[in-house]
Amino acid sequence: MAACTRAMLQQATTEYIDALAAGKTTFGSLSSGTVAYRENDAVLDITKGVLSQGIKIDFNRSIYDTTLCASYTEIVATTKHAYVIGTRLEFSEDKITKIESVVCDDGDWLFNAAGSLNYNKRETWDTIPEGKRNTRAEIKAAGDAYIDAWGNSSVKPPFSSQCARLEGGSYLTGNCKLNFQPPFEVTNRRYTIDEELGAVDIFHNFPFLDKAIARDPGTQTNNLLRVEAGQIKYIHENTVCTKKSCAK
């Protein structure tokens, strides 16, 4: 039995998106108790974060995890202050108890909100017919294989021949393989998995990308993947930098 309903997650996530647009730090689905709030892997007062600013949202896409009772939303804003934001909401008893966001803007890794908006709109993330869906375990395994392969060339992720990767505002098609040296492990993974959309988002820490941050814990980032018929079709990555372009 699901930990919570899809309808509840959809309603609460919509309330969060509306609050982000309006610059409101309180809304109906927030827990009346303590809400853990983090931006870019740092604890922050919710009244001082991006939720308080009021953002003109040009695009959003959400996935819903009824097993873990969580949602993930990708948000793109191209006017005023441009942002690409990835937010994971966790719930308890149908109320939001934790909000963690990767908030990218000018100077972050390959940041280009206009590019992100353009390519997001081109992609198709329709509901997958029930008989053609991958299992939760299969979707998670595809996401883990993609990340594990970065530091281990023996891991072979199940890429579609049509795989496309949106990294910041840069779009690469036909070859989604990445491998770095020396071998390393990506830690602190937090998952949101949606079987209906064949989607998994993984919040994690990326070693060595940002020269100003120690290899452990590494740079705050997240990857959103679409899996169709067991193969990875889309990958979205948003990564925060402490210095412009992570001092590369």
mmCIF file of N, CA and C in Angstrom, residues 60-196:
data_model
loop_
_atom_site.group_PDB
_atom_site.id
_atom_site.type_symbol
_atom_site.label_atom_id
_atom_site.label_comp_id
_atom_site.label_asym_id
_atom_site.label_seq_id
_atom_site.Cartn_x
_atom_site.Cartn_y
_atom_site.Cartn_z
ATOM 1 N N ASN A 60 7.655 24.420 -15.149
ATOM 2 C CA ASN A 60 7.893 23.506 -14.035
ATOM 3 C C ASN A 60 7.460 22.096 -14.425
ATOM 4 N N ARG A 61 8.154 21.134 -13.879
ATOM 5 C CA ARG A 61 7.819 19.717 -14.085
ATOM 6 C C ARG A 61 8.013 19.000 -12.751
ATOM 7 N N SER A 62 7.050 18.172 -12.366
ATOM 8 C CA SER A 62 7.128 17.482 -11.083
ATOM 9 C C SER A 62 6.977 15.979 -11.256
ATOM 10 N N ILE A 63 7.626 15.236 -10.351
ATOM 11 C CA ILE A 63 7.440 13.803 -10.249
ATOM 12 C C ILE A 63 7.025 13.489 -8.820
ATOM 13 N N TYR A 64 6.342 12.342 -8.631
ATOM 14 C CA TYR A 64 5.701 12.050 -7.346
ATOM 15 C C TYR A 64 6.025 10.633 -6.896
ATOM 16 N N ASP A 65 6.530 10.525 -5.679
ATOM 17 C CA ASP A 65 6.932 9.241 -5.120
ATOM 18 C C ASP A 65 5.965 8.862 -4.006
ATOM 19 N N THR A 66 4.995 7.991 -4.329
ATOM 20 C CA THR A 66 3.977 7.626 -3.338
ATOM 21 C C THR A 66 4.490 6.602 -2.335
ATOM 22 N N THR A 67 5.640 5.988 -2.601
ATOM 23 C CA THR A 67 6.229 5.037 -1.653
ATOM 24 C C THR A 67 6.992 5.759 -0.555
ATOM 25 N N LEU A 68 7.859 6.688 -0.947
ATOM 26 C CA LEU A 68 8.630 7.455 0.041
ATOM 27 C C LEU A 68 7.883 8.684 0.529
ATOM 28 N N CYS A 69 6.761 8.998 -0.109
ATOM 29 C CA CYS A 69 5.983 10.193 0.230
ATOM 30 C C CYS A 69 6.844 11.442 0.026
ATOM 31 N N ALA A 70 7.183 11.667 -1.227
ATOM 32 C CA ALA A 70 8.063 12.783 -1.593
ATOM 33 C C ALA A 70 7.731 13.224 -3.010
ATOM 34 N N SER A 71 8.148 14.439 -3.346
ATOM 35 C CA SER A 71 8.024 14.905 -4.722
ATOM 36 C C SER A 71 9.294 15.653 -5.100
ATOM 37 N N TYR A 72 9.520 15.758 -6.408
ATOM 38 C CA TYR A 72 10.621 16.557 -6.926
ATOM 39 C C TYR A 72 10.076 17.451 -8.026
ATOM 40 N N THR A 73 10.484 18.722 -8.025
ATOM 41 C CA THR A 73 10.040 19.680 -9.032
ATOM 42 C C THR A 73 11.230 20.431 -9.607
ATOM 43 N N GLU A 74 11.273 20.492 -10.940
ATOM 44 C CA GLU A 74 12.259 21.309 -11.642
ATOM 45 C C GLU A 74 11.570 22.595 -12.089
ATOM 46 N N ILE A 75 12.176 23.729 -11.800
ATOM 47 C CA ILE A 75 11.573 25.036 -12.042
ATOM 48 C C ILE A 75 12.544 25.897 -12.829
ATOM 49 N N VAL A 76 12.032 26.561 -13.856
ATOM 50 C CA VAL A 76 12.869 27.441 -14.674
ATOM 51 C C VAL A 76 12.246 28.835 -14.697
ATOM 52 N N ALA A 77 13.064 29.841 -14.404
ATOM 53 C CA ALA A 77 12.645 31.247 -14.479
ATOM 54 C C ALA A 77 13.674 31.996 -15.309
ATOM 55 N N THR A 78 13.220 32.721 -16.320
ATOM 56 C CA THR A 78 14.168 33.377 -17.237
ATOM 57 C C THR A 78 14.157 34.894 -17.142
ATOM 58 N N THR A 79 13.187 35.482 -16.454
ATOM 59 C CA THR A 79 13.098 36.946 -16.364
ATOM 60 C C THR A 79 13.414 37.411 -14.951
ATOM 61 N N LYS A 80 13.581 38.734 -14.808
ATOM 62 C CA LYS A 80 14.051 39.293 -13.541
ATOM 63 C C LYS A 80 15.329 38.556 -13.146
ATOM 64 N N HIS A 81 15.301 37.868 -12.024
ATOM 65 C CA HIS A 81 16.439 37.055 -11.608
ATOM 66 C C HIS A 81 16.220 35.656 -12.174
ATOM 67 N N ALA A 82 17.076 35.232 -13.111
ATOM 68 C CA ALA A 82 16.926 33.921 -13.745
ATOM 69 C C ALA A 82 17.392 32.819 -12.800
ATOM 70 N N TYR A 83 16.627 31.739 -12.763
ATOM 71 C CA TYR A 83 16.938 30.590 -11.916
ATOM 72 C C TYR A 83 16.616 29.294 -12.648
ATOM 73 N N VAL A 84 17.327 28.241 -12.274
ATOM 74 C CA VAL A 84 16.864 26.869 -12.459
ATOM 75 C C VAL A 84 16.946 26.232 -11.080
ATOM 76 N N ILE A 85 15.804 25.776 -10.592
ATOM 77 C CA ILE A 85 15.693 25.289 -9.222
ATOM 78 C C ILE A 85 15.170 23.859 -9.238
ATOM 79 N N GLY A 86 15.797 23.004 -8.459
ATOM 80 C CA GLY A 86 15.281 21.661 -8.236
ATOM 81 C C GLY A 86 14.926 21.523 -6.772
ATOM 82 N N THR A 87 13.673 21.179 -6.476
ATOM 83 C CA THR A 87 13.221 21.104 -5.085
ATOM 84 C C THR A 87 12.645 19.733 -4.779
ATOM 85 N N ARG A 88 13.107 19.158 -3.705
ATOM 86 C CA ARG A 88 12.576 17.894 -3.198
ATOM 87 C C ARG A 88 11.783 18.162 -1.920
ATOM 88 N N LEU A 89 10.540 17.713 -1.902
ATOM 89 C CA LEU A 89 9.677 17.845 -0.728
ATOM 90 C C LEU A 89 9.488 16.475 -0.088
ATOM 91 N N GLU A 90 9.629 16.416 1.237
ATOM 92 C CA GLU A 90 9.322 15.192 1.981
ATOM 93 C C GLU A 90 8.104 15.434 2.868
ATOM 94 N N PHE A 91 7.302 14.399 3.029
ATOM 95 C CA PHE A 91 6.030 14.521 3.742
ATOM 96 C C PHE A 91 5.930 13.530 4.896
ATOM 97 N N SER A 92 5.175 13.931 5.904
ATOM 98 C CA SER A 92 4.768 13.044 6.987
ATOM 99 C C SER A 92 3.340 13.396 7.346
ATOM 100 N N GLU A 93 2.477 12.396 7.350
ATOM 101 C CA GLU A 93 1.054 12.607 7.647
ATOM 102 C C GLU A 93 0.470 13.699 6.756
ATOM 103 N N ASP A 94 0.818 13.631 5.483
ATOM 104 C CA ASP A 94 0.294 14.508 4.433
ATOM 105 C C ASP A 94 0.705 15.972 4.581
ATOM 106 N N LYS A 95 1.746 16.239 5.338
ATOM 107 C CA LYS A 95 2.263 17.596 5.486
ATOM 108 C C LYS A 95 3.749 17.627 5.140
ATOM 109 N N ILE A 96 4.213 18.731 4.565
ATOM 110 C CA ILE A 96 5.621 18.882 4.201
ATOM 111 C C ILE A 96 6.454 19.087 5.460
ATOM 112 N N THR A 97 7.427 18.208 5.656
ATOM 113 C CA THR A 97 8.301 18.306 6.825
ATOM 114 C C THR A 97 9.747 18.636 6.453
ATOM 115 N N LYS A 98 10.062 18.537 5.160
ATOM 116 C CA LYS A 98 11.427 18.841 4.723
ATOM 117 C C LYS A 98 11.397 19.397 3.306
ATOM 118 N N ILE A 99 12.143 20.478 3.087
ATOM 119 C CA ILE A 99 12.317 21.076 1.767
ATOM 120 C C ILE A 99 13.813 21.213 1.524
ATOM 121 N N GLU A 100 14.290 20.630 0.432
ATOM 122 C CA GLU A 100 15.685 20.855 0.056
ATOM 123 C C GLU A 100 15.732 21.214 -1.417
ATOM 124 N N SER A 101 16.475 22.271 -1.718
ATOM 125 C CA SER A 101 16.521 22.807 -3.078
ATOM 126 C C SER A 101 17.948 22.990 -3.555
ATOM 127 N N VAL A 102 18.157 22.668 -4.830
ATOM 128 C CA VAL A 102 19.362 23.077 -5.545
ATOM 129 C C VAL A 102 18.968 24.329 -6.320
ATOM 130 N N VAL A 103 19.515 25.462 -5.916
ATOM 131 C CA VAL A 103 19.130 26.759 -6.492
ATOM 132 C C VAL A 103 20.281 27.264 -7.355
ATOM 133 N N CYS A 104 20.110 27.181 -8.663
ATOM 134 C CA CYS A 104 21.167 27.580 -9.601
ATOM 135 C C CYS A 104 20.826 28.919 -10.243
ATOM 136 N N ASP A 105 21.834 29.765 -10.355
ATOM 137 C CA ASP A 105 21.676 31.021 -11.085
ATOM 138 C C ASP A 105 23.005 31.375 -11.740
ATOM 139 N N ASP A 106 23.154 32.624 -12.156
ATOM 140 C CA ASP A 106 24.333 33.024 -12.920
ATOM 141 C C ASP A 106 25.631 32.644 -12.209
ATOM 142 N N GLY A 107 26.518 31.981 -12.925
ATOM 143 C CA GLY A 107 27.797 31.568 -12.367
ATOM 144 C C GLY A 107 27.844 30.114 -11.969
ATOM 145 N N ASP A 108 26.673 29.468 -11.858
ATOM 146 C CA ASP A 108 26.672 28.046 -11.546
ATOM 147 C C ASP A 108 27.001 27.231 -12.799
ATOM 148 N N TRP A 109 27.218 25.938 -12.626
ATOM 149 C CA TRP A 109 27.783 25.095 -13.667
ATOM 150 C C TRP A 109 26.929 25.092 -14.940
ATOM 151 N N LEU A 110 27.490 25.643 -16.038
ATOM 152 C CA LEU A 110 26.847 25.709 -17.358
ATOM 153 C C LEU A 110 25.470 26.366 -17.300
ATOM 154 N N PHE A 111 25.296 27.296 -16.370
ATOM 155 C CA PHE A 111 23.966 27.894 -16.181
ATOM 156 C C PHE A 111 23.527 28.696 -17.405
ATOM 157 N N ASN A 112 22.315 28.418 -17.828
ATOM 158 C CA ASN A 112 21.672 29.167 -18.911
ATOM 159 C C ASN A 112 20.181 28.866 -18.826
ATOM 160 N N ALA A 113 19.434 29.706 -18.131
ATOM 161 C CA ALA A 113 18.011 29.444 -17.900
ATOM 162 C C ALA A 113 17.226 29.408 -19.206
ATOM 163 N N ALA A 114 17.577 30.271 -20.152
ATOM 164 C CA ALA A 114 16.868 30.287 -21.437
ATOM 165 C C ALA A 114 17.073 28.961 -22.173
ATOM 166 N N GLY A 115 18.283 28.437 -22.128
ATOM 167 C CA GLY A 115 18.546 27.145 -22.745
ATOM 168 C C GLY A 115 17.787 26.032 -22.053
ATOM 169 N N SER A 116 17.776 26.067 -20.726
ATOM 170 C CA SER A 116 17.038 25.057 -19.972
ATOM 171 C C SER A 116 15.560 25.095 -20.316
ATOM 172 N N LEU A 117 14.989 26.283 -20.413
ATOM 173 C CA LEU A 117 13.579 26.428 -20.774
ATOM 174 C C LEU A 117 13.312 25.866 -22.165
ATOM 175 N N ASN A 118 14.146 26.221 -23.111
ATOM 176 C CA ASN A 118 13.979 25.783 -24.493
ATOM 177 C C ASN A 118 13.988 24.257 -24.605
ATOM 178 N N TYR A 119 14.982 23.627 -24.009
ATOM 179 C CA TYR A 119 15.121 22.183 -24.167
ATOM 180 C C TYR A 119 14.098 21.414 -23.324
ATOM 181 N N ASN A 120 13.744 21.936 -22.168
ATOM 182 C CA ASN A 120 12.696 21.298 -21.371
ATOM 183 C C ASN A 120 11.393 21.214 -22.148
ATOM 184 N N LYS A 121 11.066 22.286 -22.851
ATOM 185 C CA LYS A 121 9.805 22.314 -23.591
ATOM 186 C C LYS A 121 9.796 21.342 -24.774
ATOM 187 N N ARG A 122 10.955 20.969 -25.255
ATOM 188 C CA ARG A 122 11.034 20.061 -26.404
ATOM 189 C C ARG A 122 10.817 18.598 -26.016
ATOM 190 N N GLU A 123 11.049 18.279 -24.765
ATOM 191 C CA GLU A 123 11.004 16.889 -24.336
ATOM 192 C C GLU A 123 9.574 16.426 -24.036
ATOM 193 N N THR A 124 9.367 15.114 -24.118
ATOM 194 C CA THR A 124 8.068 14.510 -23.827
ATOM 195 C C THR A 124 8.184 13.632 -22.585
ATOM 196 N N TRP A 125 7.432 14.003 -21.554
ATOM 197 C CA TRP A 125 7.426 13.263 -20.291
ATOM 198 C C TRP A 125 6.000 12.787 -19.981
ATOM 199 N N ASP A 126 5.342 12.200 -20.951
ATOM 200 C CA ASP A 126 3.975 11.737 -20.754
ATOM 201 C C ASP A 126 3.930 10.548 -19.801
ATOM 202 N N THR A 127 2.750 10.319 -19.225
ATOM 203 C CA THR A 127 2.539 9.136 -18.406
ATOM 204 C C THR A 127 2.755 7.884 -19.251
ATOM 205 N N ILE A 128 3.491 6.934 -18.705
ATOM 206 C CA ILE A 128 3.752 5.680 -19.405
ATOM 207 C C ILE A 128 2.587 4.719 -19.157
ATOM 208 N N PRO A 129 2.029 4.093 -20.202
ATOM 209 C CA PRO A 129 0.928 3.139 -20.005
ATOM 210 C C PRO A 129 1.307 2.066 -18.984
ATOM 211 N N GLU A 130 0.355 1.663 -18.174
ATOM 212 C CA GLU A 130 0.640 0.794 -17.041
ATOM 213 C C GLU A 130 1.382 -0.477 -17.444
ATOM 214 N N GLY A 131 1.013 -1.098 -18.533
ATOM 215 C CA GLY A 131 1.649 -2.341 -18.938
ATOM 216 C C GLY A 131 3.065 -2.184 -19.455
ATOM 217 N N LYS A 132 3.494 -0.940 -19.679
ATOM 218 C CA LYS A 132 4.830 -0.693 -20.231
ATOM 219 C C LYS A 132 5.776 -0.045 -19.221
ATOM 220 N N ARG A 133 5.325 0.096 -17.998
ATOM 221 C CA ARG A 133 6.148 0.769 -16.988
ATOM 222 C C ARG A 133 7.226 -0.152 -16.440
ATOM 223 N N ASN A 134 8.373 0.445 -16.135
ATOM 224 C CA ASN A 134 9.397 -0.268 -15.386
ATOM 225 C C ASN A 134 9.061 -0.259 -13.903
ATOM 226 N N THR A 135 9.605 -1.218 -13.193
ATOM 227 C CA THR A 135 9.388 -1.269 -11.758
ATOM 228 C C THR A 135 10.210 -0.183 -11.071
ATOM 229 N N ARG A 136 9.858 0.067 -9.836
ATOM 230 C CA ARG A 136 10.595 1.036 -9.023
ATOM 231 C C ARG A 136 12.068 0.637 -8.934
ATOM 232 N N ALA A 137 12.318 -0.643 -8.720
ATOM 233 C CA ALA A 137 13.701 -1.117 -8.597
ATOM 234 C C ALA A 137 14.470 -0.924 -9.901
ATOM 235 N N GLU A 138 13.821 -1.161 -11.030
ATOM 236 C CA GLU A 138 14.482 -0.997 -12.329
ATOM 237 C C GLU A 138 14.820 0.462 -12.602
ATOM 238 N N ILE A 139 13.905 1.358 -12.265
ATOM 239 C CA ILE A 139 14.149 2.788 -12.481
ATOM 240 C C ILE A 139 15.300 3.268 -11.604
ATOM 241 N N LYS A 140 15.287 2.849 -10.333
ATOM 242 C CA LYS A 140 16.366 3.233 -9.422
ATOM 243 C C LYS A 140 17.705 2.674 -9.894
ATOM 244 N N ALA A 141 17.704 1.428 -10.362
ATOM 245 C CA ALA A 141 18.949 0.810 -10.828
ATOM 246 C C ALA A 141 19.525 1.552 -12.027
ATOM 247 N N ALA A 142 18.659 2.021 -12.929
ATOM 248 C CA ALA A 142 19.139 2.791 -14.085
ATOM 249 C C ALA A 142 19.780 4.097 -13.628
ATOM 250 N N GLY A 143 19.141 4.791 -12.676
ATOM 251 C CA GLY A 143 19.703 6.029 -12.154
ATOM 252 C C GLY A 143 21.031 5.806 -11.455
ATOM 253 N N ASP A 144 21.106 4.761 -10.632
ATOM 254 C CA ASP A 144 22.358 4.459 -9.941
ATOM 255 C C ASP A 144 23.457 4.077 -10.917
ATOM 256 N N ALA A 145 23.100 3.321 -11.958
ATOM 257 C CA ALA A 145 24.112 2.917 -12.941
ATOM 258 C C ALA A 145 24.700 4.132 -13.645
ATOM 259 N N TYR A 146 23.861 5.106 -13.968
ATOM 260 C CA TYR A 146 24.350 6.319 -14.613
ATOM 261 C C TYR A 146 25.382 7.022 -13.740
ATOM 262 N N ILE A 147 25.078 7.159 -12.462
ATOM 263 C CA ILE A 147 25.991 7.865 -11.555
ATOM 264 C C ILE A 147 27.199 7.004 -11.213
ATOM 265 N N ASP A 148 26.987 5.709 -10.986
ATOM 266 C CA ASP A 148 28.110 4.828 -10.647
ATOM 267 C C ASP A 148 29.147 4.782 -11.764
ATOM 268 N N ALA A 149 28.684 4.885 -13.018
ATOM 269 C CA ALA A 149 29.600 4.791 -14.156
ATOM 270 C C ALA A 149 30.567 5.960 -14.232
ATOM 271 N N TRP A 150 30.234 7.078 -13.578
ATOM 272 C CA TRP A 150 31.154 8.218 -13.602
ATOM 273 C C TRP A 150 32.530 7.830 -13.078
ATOM 274 N N GLY A 151 32.546 7.038 -12.005
ATOM 275 C CA GLY A 151 33.807 6.679 -11.375
ATOM 276 C C GLY A 151 34.204 5.235 -11.580
ATOM 277 N N ASN A 152 33.425 4.515 -12.388
ATOM 278 C CA ASN A 152 33.723 3.099 -12.606
ATOM 279 C C ASN A 152 33.354 2.744 -14.043
ATOM 280 N N SER A 153 34.334 2.687 -14.900
ATOM 281 C CA SER A 153 34.081 2.485 -16.330
ATOM 282 C C SER A 153 33.524 1.099 -16.646
ATOM 283 N N SER A 154 33.565 0.178 -15.677
ATOM 284 C CA SER A 154 33.015 -1.153 -15.913
ATOM 285 C C SER A 154 31.488 -1.175 -15.806
ATOM 286 N N VAL A 155 30.898 -0.132 -15.223
ATOM 287 C CA VAL A 155 29.438 -0.035 -15.129
ATOM 288 C C VAL A 155 28.892 0.466 -16.458
ATOM 289 N N LYS A 156 27.901 -0.210 -16.993
ATOM 290 C CA LYS A 156 27.327 0.141 -18.295
ATOM 291 C C LYS A 156 25.867 0.571 -18.123
ATOM 292 N N PRO A 157 25.592 1.861 -18.044
ATOM 293 C CA PRO A 157 24.214 2.330 -17.890
ATOM 294 C C PRO A 157 23.375 1.961 -19.112
ATOM 295 N N PRO A 158 22.084 1.733 -18.942
ATOM 296 C CA PRO A 158 21.225 1.337 -20.069
ATOM 297 C C PRO A 158 20.734 2.551 -20.864
ATOM 298 N N PHE A 159 21.614 3.153 -21.648
ATOM 299 C CA PHE A 159 21.251 4.342 -22.410
ATOM 300 C C PHE A 159 20.408 3.985 -23.637
ATOM 301 N N SER A 160 19.396 4.782 -23.879
ATOM 302 C CA SER A 160 18.667 4.708 -25.135
ATOM 303 C C SER A 160 19.536 5.289 -26.250
ATOM 304 N N SER A 161 19.295 4.835 -27.472
ATOM 305 C CA SER A 161 20.006 5.422 -28.612
ATOM 306 C C SER A 161 19.598 6.868 -28.830
ATOM 307 N N GLN A 162 18.471 7.275 -28.210
ATOM 308 C CA GLN A 162 17.982 8.648 -28.296
ATOM 309 C C GLN A 162 18.277 9.444 -27.037
ATOM 310 N N CYS A 163 19.178 8.949 -26.206
ATOM 311 C CA CYS A 163 19.462 9.614 -24.940
ATOM 312 C C CYS A 163 19.914 11.061 -25.152
ATOM 313 N N ALA A 164 19.390 11.949 -24.317
ATOM 314 C CA ALA A 164 19.761 13.369 -24.362
ATOM 315 C C ALA A 164 20.031 13.852 -22.944
ATOM 316 N N ARG A 165 21.042 14.691 -22.795
ATOM 317 C CA ARG A 165 21.429 15.179 -21.470
ATOM 318 C C ARG A 165 21.402 16.702 -21.443
ATOM 319 N N LEU A 166 20.588 17.238 -20.530
ATOM 320 C CA LEU A 166 20.492 18.681 -20.303
ATOM 321 C C LEU A 166 21.310 19.005 -19.060
ATOM 322 N N GLU A 167 22.431 19.662 -19.248
ATOM 323 C CA GLU A 167 23.335 19.999 -18.142
ATOM 324 C C GLU A 167 23.428 21.514 -18.057
ATOM 325 N N GLY A 168 22.805 22.072 -17.005
ATOM 326 C CA GLY A 168 22.657 23.520 -16.958
ATOM 327 C C GLY A 168 21.758 23.931 -18.111
ATOM 328 N N GLY A 169 22.306 24.679 -19.085
ATOM 329 C CA GLY A 169 21.540 25.041 -20.274
ATOM 330 C C GLY A 169 22.097 24.418 -21.536
ATOM 331 N N SER A 170 23.033 23.469 -21.360
ATOM 332 C CA SER A 170 23.674 22.812 -22.489
ATOM 333 C C SER A 170 22.985 21.484 -22.771
ATOM 334 N N TYR A 171 22.771 21.175 -24.060
ATOM 335 C CA TYR A 171 22.014 19.983 -24.433
ATOM 336 C C TYR A 171 22.865 19.109 -25.347
ATOM 337 N N LEU A 172 23.063 17.866 -24.935
ATOM 338 C CA LEU A 172 23.860 16.916 -25.689
ATOM 339 C C LEU A 172 23.000 15.718 -26.053
ATOM 340 N N THR A 173 23.061 15.273 -27.286
ATOM 341 C CA THR A 173 22.249 14.153 -27.739
ATOM 342 C C THR A 173 23.130 13.052 -28.322
ATOM 343 N N GLY A 174 22.609 11.830 -28.255
ATOM 344 C CA GLY A 174 23.270 10.710 -28.904
ATOM 345 C C GLY A 174 24.273 9.961 -28.057
ATOM 346 N N ASN A 175 24.907 10.640 -27.092
ATOM 347 C CA ASN A 175 25.891 9.978 -26.240
ATOM 348 C C ASN A 175 25.834 10.588 -24.844
ATOM 349 N N CYS A 176 25.268 9.853 -23.915
ATOM 350 C CA CYS A 176 25.104 10.365 -22.546
ATOM 351 C C CYS A 176 26.170 9.843 -21.590
ATOM 352 N N LYS A 177 27.152 9.127 -22.112
ATOM 353 C CA LYS A 177 28.157 8.511 -21.254
ATOM 354 C C LYS A 177 29.096 9.557 -20.676
ATOM 355 N N LEU A 178 29.375 9.432 -19.386
ATOM 356 C CA LEU A 178 30.365 10.264 -18.712
ATOM 357 C C LEU A 178 31.290 9.353 -17.914
ATOM 358 N N ASN A 179 32.565 9.669 -17.897
ATOM 359 C CA ASN A 179 33.506 8.919 -17.067
ATOM 360 C C ASN A 179 34.629 9.857 -16.669
ATOM 361 N N PHE A 180 34.984 9.805 -15.393
ATOM 362 C CA PHE A 180 36.005 10.705 -14.870
ATOM 363 C C PHE A 180 37.120 9.885 -14.228
ATOM 364 N N GLN A 181 38.284 10.488 -14.128
ATOM 365 C CA GLN A 181 39.418 9.865 -13.446
ATOM 366 C C GLN A 181 39.840 10.782 -12.308
ATOM 367 N N PRO A 182 40.339 10.260 -11.207
ATOM 368 C CA PRO A 182 40.435 8.838 -10.892
ATOM 369 C C PRO A 182 39.088 8.272 -10.445
ATOM 370 N N PRO A 183 38.977 6.971 -10.203
ATOM 371 C CA PRO A 183 37.696 6.416 -9.726
ATOM 372 C C PRO A 183 37.253 7.066 -8.423
ATOM 373 N N PHE A 184 35.952 7.205 -8.257
ATOM 374 C CA PHE A 184 35.405 7.810 -7.045
ATOM 375 C C PHE A 184 33.975 7.342 -6.857
ATOM 376 N N GLU A 185 33.432 7.627 -5.684
ATOM 377 C CA GLU A 185 32.050 7.274 -5.385
ATOM 378 C C GLU A 185 31.251 8.542 -5.133
ATOM 379 N N VAL A 186 30.002 8.541 -5.595
ATOM 380 C CA VAL A 186 29.082 9.645 -5.353
ATOM 381 C C VAL A 186 28.202 9.263 -4.170
ATOM 382 N N THR A 187 28.229 10.082 -3.137
ATOM 383 C CA THR A 187 27.590 9.713 -1.873
ATOM 384 C C THR A 187 26.369 10.597 -1.576
ATOM 385 N N ASN A 188 25.738 10.290 -0.449
ATOM 386 C CA ASN A 188 24.622 11.080 0.082
ATOM 387 C C ASN A 188 23.479 11.185 -0.930
ATOM 388 N N ARG A 189 23.071 10.050 -1.492
ATOM 389 C CA ARG A 189 22.014 10.033 -2.504
ATOM 390 C C ARG A 189 20.631 10.026 -1.838
ATOM 391 N N ARG A 190 19.756 10.903 -2.330
ATOM 392 C CA ARG A 190 18.353 10.950 -1.869
ATOM 393 C C ARG A 190 17.471 10.826 -3.102
ATOM 394 N N TYR A 191 16.583 9.837 -3.099
ATOM 395 C CA TYR A 191 15.835 9.452 -4.293
ATOM 396 C C TYR A 191 14.381 9.919 -4.258
ATOM 397 N N THR A 192 13.873 10.266 -5.425
ATOM 398 C CA THR A 192 12.443 10.447 -5.662
ATOM 399 C C THR A 192 12.131 9.660 -6.931
ATOM 400 N N ILE A 193 11.223 8.679 -6.824
ATOM 401 C CA ILE A 193 10.967 7.758 -7.935
ATOM 402 C C ILE A 193 9.483 7.756 -8.273
ATOM 403 N N ASP A 194 9.192 7.913 -9.542
ATOM 404 C CA ASP A 194 7.812 7.981 -10.042
ATOM 405 C C ASP A 194 7.656 6.940 -11.155
ATOM 406 N N GLU A 195 7.001 5.835 -10.836
ATOM 407 C CA GLU A 195 6.834 4.765 -11.817
ATOM 408 C C GLU A 195 5.939 5.189 -12.980
ATOM 409 N N GLU A 196 4.937 6.021 -12.722
ATOM 410 C CA GLU A 196 4.019 6.437 -13.785
ATOM 411 C C GLU A 196 4.730 7.238 -14.874
#
